[in-house]
Amino acid sequence: MDIVTAIGFIAVLSVFLAVALAIANSKLKVQEDPRIGRVEEMLPGANCGACGLPGCRAFAENVVAGKILPGQCPVGGPETARMVAEYLGVDAGQTVKKVARLLCAGNREVAPQIAEYDGYPSCRAAAAVTGGFKGCVYGCLGLGDCVASCTFDAMFMAPNGLPMIDVEKCTGCGDCVRACPKGIIELYPISQHLIVQCKSLLAGDDALAVCEVACTGCGICAADAPEGLITMQHHLPIVHQDRLSLETELATLRCPTGAITWVEGQQFPELFYPLKTAKQKAKASRVV
Amino acid sequence: MERLLFREKRTFKHGIHPRDYKHFTRDLPIERMPFVREYVLPLSQHAGAPSRPVVKRGERVFRGQLIAEPAAFVSAALHAPVTGVVAAVEPREHPAGKMVDAIVIQRDPHSPQTLFNEHPIDWSALTPSELLEIIRLGGFVGLGGAAFPTHVKYAIPEGKYARFFFVNAAECEPFLTTDYRIMLERYPHIFSGIRVILKILGSEKAYIGVEDNKQEAIALLRETMPSDLPCEVVPLKTKYPQGAEKMLIEAVLHREVPSGRLPIDVEVVVNNVGTVAAIGELFAYNQPLIERVVTITGPGIHRPANLLVPIGTRLSDVIAHCGGMKDNVRQVLFGGPMMGMPQRSLDVPIMKGTSGVLFLTDGEVVPRREYPCIHCMKCVDACPMYLNPSLLGMLARVRRYEDMLEHYIMDCIECGSCSYVCPSNIPLVQRFRVAKALLREKMARERAVQG
């Protein structure tokens, strides 16, 4: 008998709650633009924050509201931007693909260490201890904070102590830029070929004393380049991004240290591609 | 009551008891370092904005002359430590590991090194704001290590009152004896400095907090204290970090500085004893902050000393004066062993905030392997700020920095007690410093986005 009472009570209760839920569903319904959900599906879904908003959902809401343009998602690239723009019937906006570039070529052989460091293996920690162990205070410490921060598997450390950035995987989200305590990773348009792989503000022999491939601030590249493309500032050449149409390889030919380089796609290609192949092979053999 | 308090030995809770190693230099009188050829004065020797140079290359400067003015409210002036010629204004190596613009002065070997415009200042005739301006132009910063501009500390915000003035002479860092020697040899300047500061702040009372391993200094200060000075010498238990200002206030007044607030919120202003003595000298000779006492110590130096060094003297010159380094030196630190900054180069200059230079050898610097946290809670018992370093360390290891905020990481004073007691050799403080730097950057970014 008891069990029948119990079953009856639960049955009545469930009917009552179902009715309550049905009423609540119709009365308290949140009206939401269905397009937000669709746009969110089109986005990469990495929730990386590279657009400056907290996640892809927020980006979708802002795009639908017309506050920003689809092209401002650096991760999705032109393809996503075009898709979203077509769906919403708005302008895609600027879609220059930007990638992270390493502005230091001072690997272990050319930029020696002057001190030992046996603390916590993080660039940020090493830099906090009197700027790190490298002779050059501007250069890459090689402890891999940027690699750890990359959510797209686009970076790995080369055995020479420099991080390698895979331009095919890099989305330009800027996480590594923020992770680097030395500020030697910057986002450049992928179409920019002239890259100054040095951030040392030292000039002449002072710069060469700590790194063989440092920029000495001689200014030859600025003189060789077309008018207005490169100007010298604090003993470093600045490539003006609004004049990239003038770019020419001539500017790199007479550089005494090779600090300014002509990059097509991948930085350090002769080092990068063998390493990447080796990595892929190792990964494949692990899977088997 | 007085005897009762004395017996219970005032101190704070938690903390650690490292050996003090002060025997290297504690009985050596302060010795003046002879002038050398070249001085390097970084424009950023203090907390806040870098100073703005007012001299050019090739200009002749006199010892004690202003060479860089404060560029903002939180900034400090800079003065020539010697008479000579400005050789350059260029980036030079800074003890914090950056290249920072510095004024390089070459000493004139033929000119006398008398002070520029030396005369005593009659402070009793001046108003507090005039006194404050003199201190501001004197380039005074805290000489204990953090180098916070002194005039900023004395500019009390509206509605707050510095009822008590604390002279921090605890010197809890092992090895360092700078403050101890200043108390023994320059006590008249300490007392005159206290008088000036009490007038500026309008405080009721001053306390001098001294750890009880410096009994001679406590006895001497009590004996020579002018009877009309509202000042008390408080012996404190020898414990690290007794010299942290929050610990000092807790020990003497039993007041706790609230999270994220400053000592002024509990009606206190704290100064290092070296700063107070330097302010006394400012009014005695019109001498700005151009030299300071530095303890040169450790097993790695041939002749340890308490040196009176002109600011800007390069470390290599100091080492040469002290008989050179031993062959087995492994680490050179600016400051003490607990909070000191390891140096990568011997070209860096002695700065306003350099309280000591410590030379450690193979015997002391042993690389240790890190083991997992065993939750022994030794660090929790050691943390003077009542944080949970064990938990914070684990969060930092997996880079969950924002979660660390909820556990009050920003209250960490980076004293290093947790790392010292950790049986697993976890570099806790180093992780916290990374976390704090990243969090501060993130907050600044967020403010920039909002503003």
Coordinates of N, CA and C in Angstrom, one line a residue, chain A residues 52 114-122 124-138 144-145 148-149 178-179 182 201-202 206, chain B residues 90-91 93-100 330 341-345 365-368 370 396-397 399 401 427 430-431 433-434 437-438 441 445 449:
Chain A
G52 N 40.3 40.8 -28.4 CA 40.2 41.8 -27.3 C 38.9 41.5 -26.6
I114 N 76.6 34.8 -20.1 CA 77.7 35.3 -19.3 C 77.5 34.9 -17.8
A115 N 76.4 34.3 -17.5 CA 76.1 33.9 -16.2 C 75.4 32.5 -16.2
E116 N 75.4 31.9 -15.0 CA 74.6 30.6 -14.9 C 73.3 31.0 -14.2
Y117 N 72.3 30.2 -14.6 CA 71.0 30.4 -14.0 C 70.5 29.1 -13.6
D118 N 70.2 28.8 -12.3 CA 69.6 27.5 -12.0 C 68.3 27.7 -11.2
G119 N 67.6 28.7 -11.5 CA 66.3 28.9 -10.8 C 65.1 28.3 -11.6
Y120 N 64.0 28.8 -11.4 CA 62.7 28.3 -12.0 C 62.8 28.5 -13.5
P121 N 62.7 27.4 -14.3 CA 62.9 27.6 -15.7 C 61.8 28.3 -16.5
S122 N 61.8 29.6 -16.4 CA 60.8 30.4 -17.1 C 61.5 31.7 -17.5
R124 N 60.3 34.6 -17.8 CA 59.8 35.7 -17.0 C 60.6 35.7 -15.6
A125 N 60.8 34.5 -15.0 CA 61.5 34.4 -13.8 C 63.0 34.8 -14.0
A126 N 63.6 34.3 -15.1 CA 65.0 34.5 -15.3 C 65.2 36.0 -15.6
A127 N 64.3 36.6 -16.3 CA 64.4 38.1 -16.6 C 64.3 38.9 -15.4
A128 N 63.5 38.4 -14.4 CA 63.3 39.2 -13.2 C 64.6 39.1 -12.3
V129 N 65.4 38.1 -12.5 CA 66.6 38.0 -11.8 C 67.7 38.7 -12.7
T130 N 67.8 40.0 -12.4 CA 68.8 40.9 -13.1 C 68.9 40.7 -14.6
G131 N 67.7 40.5 -15.3 CA 67.7 40.5 -16.7 C 68.1 39.2 -17.4
G132 N 68.4 38.2 -16.6 CA 68.8 36.9 -17.3 C 70.3 36.7 -17.4
F133 N 70.6 35.6 -18.1 CA 72.0 35.1 -18.1 C 72.7 35.4 -19.4
K134 N 72.0 36.0 -20.3 CA 72.7 36.2 -21.6 C 73.5 37.5 -21.6
G135 N 74.5 37.5 -22.4 CA 75.3 38.7 -22.6 C 74.5 39.9 -23.0
C136 N 73.6 39.6 -24.0 CA 72.7 40.7 -24.5 C 71.5 40.7 -23.7
V137 N 71.2 41.9 -23.1 CA 70.0 42.0 -22.2 C 68.7 42.1 -23.0
Y138 N 68.8 42.3 -24.3 CA 67.6 42.5 -25.1 C 67.2 41.1 -25.7
G144 N 61.3 29.3 -23.1 CA 60.1 28.8 -23.7 C 58.8 29.3 -23.1
D145 N 58.7 30.5 -22.5 CA 57.4 31.0 -22.0 C 56.5 31.1 -23.2
A148 N 55.0 27.8 -24.2 CA 54.0 27.3 -23.3 C 52.7 28.1 -23.4
S149 N 52.8 29.3 -23.9 CA 51.6 30.2 -23.9 C 50.8 29.9 -25.2
R178 N 52.5 38.7 -25.4 CA 52.4 39.1 -24.0 C 53.2 38.2 -23.1
A179 N 53.5 37.0 -23.5 CA 54.3 36.1 -22.6 C 55.7 36.5 -22.5
K182 N 60.9 40.0 -22.7 CA 61.8 40.8 -23.4 C 61.2 41.6 -24.6
L201 N 69.4 48.0 -28.5 CA 69.5 49.4 -28.6 C 71.0 49.8 -28.6
L202 N 71.9 48.9 -28.4 CA 73.3 49.2 -28.4 C 73.8 49.5 -29.8
D206 N 79.7 47.8 -29.2 CA 79.0 47.4 -28.0 C 78.0 46.3 -28.2
Chain B
E90 N 74.2 57.9 -21.7 CA 74.0 56.8 -22.6 C 73.4 55.6 -21.9
P91 N 72.9 54.6 -22.6 CA 72.4 53.4 -21.8 C 73.6 52.7 -21.3
E93 N 74.6 49.4 -18.2 CA 74.0 48.2 -17.6 C 73.6 48.6 -16.1
H94 N 72.3 48.2 -15.8 CA 71.7 48.5 -14.6 C 71.6 47.3 -13.7
P95 N 71.7 47.4 -12.4 CA 71.7 46.1 -11.6 C 70.4 45.3 -11.8
A96 N 69.3 45.9 -12.3 CA 68.1 45.1 -12.5 C 68.1 44.4 -13.8
G97 N 69.2 44.5 -14.5 CA 69.4 43.7 -15.7 C 68.8 44.3 -17.0
K98 N 68.7 45.7 -17.0 CA 68.2 46.4 -18.2 C 69.3 47.3 -18.6
M99 N 69.2 47.8 -19.8 CA 70.1 48.9 -20.2 C 69.3 50.2 -19.9
V100 N 69.8 51.0 -19.1 CA 69.1 52.2 -18.7 C 70.0 53.4 -18.9
R330 N 80.8 32.1 -6.7 CA 79.7 31.6 -7.6 C 78.6 32.6 -7.9
M341 N 69.6 40.8 -5.0 CA 69.5 40.5 -6.4 C 70.8 40.0 -7.0
P342 N 70.8 38.8 -7.5 CA 72.0 38.3 -8.1 C 72.4 39.2 -9.3
Q343 N 73.7 39.4 -9.5 CA 74.2 40.2 -10.6 C 74.8 39.4 -11.6
R344 N 74.7 39.8 -12.9 CA 75.2 39.1 -14.0 C 76.5 39.7 -14.5
S345 N 76.8 40.9 -14.0 CA 78.0 41.6 -14.6 C 78.6 42.4 -13.4
V365 N 76.4 28.2 -2.6 CA 75.4 28.1 -3.7 C 75.4 26.7 -4.3
V366 N 74.5 26.0 -3.8 CA 74.4 24.6 -4.2 C 73.1 24.4 -5.0
P367 N 73.1 24.0 -6.3 CA 71.9 23.8 -7.1 C 71.1 22.7 -6.4
R368 N 69.8 22.9 -6.2 CA 69.1 21.9 -5.6 C 68.0 21.4 -6.5
E370 N 64.3 20.1 -7.5 CA 63.0 20.4 -7.0 C 62.2 19.2 -6.9
A396 N 50.6 28.5 -9.2 CA 51.5 29.1 -10.1 C 52.2 28.1 -11.0
R397 N 52.4 26.9 -10.5 CA 53.0 25.9 -11.3 C 52.2 25.6 -12.6
R399 N 50.1 27.8 -13.9 CA 49.8 29.1 -14.5 C 48.4 29.5 -14.2
Y401 N 47.1 32.0 -12.7 CA 47.5 33.2 -12.0 C 46.3 34.0 -11.4
P427 N 61.0 26.6 -5.8 CA 61.3 28.1 -5.8 C 60.1 28.9 -5.7
Q430 N 60.2 32.9 -6.3 CA 60.4 33.2 -7.7 C 59.1 33.1 -8.5
R431 N 58.4 32.0 -8.3 CA 57.1 31.8 -9.0 C 56.1 33.0 -8.6
R433 N 56.9 36.0 -7.8 CA 57.3 37.2 -8.5 C 56.8 37.2 -9.9
V434 N 56.9 36.1 -10.6 CA 56.5 36.0 -12.0 C 55.0 36.2 -12.0
A437 N 54.1 39.9 -11.4 CA 54.5 40.7 -12.5 C 53.4 40.6 -13.6
L438 N 53.0 39.3 -13.9 CA 52.1 39.1 -15.0 C 50.7 39.7 -14.6
E441 N 50.8 43.4 -15.0 CA 50.7 43.8 -16.4 C 49.2 43.6 -16.9
R445 N 46.7 46.4 -18.5 CA 46.1 46.3 -19.8 C 44.6 46.5 -19.7
V449 N 42.2 49.4 -21.4 CA 41.1 49.1 -22.3 C 39.9 49.9 -21.8

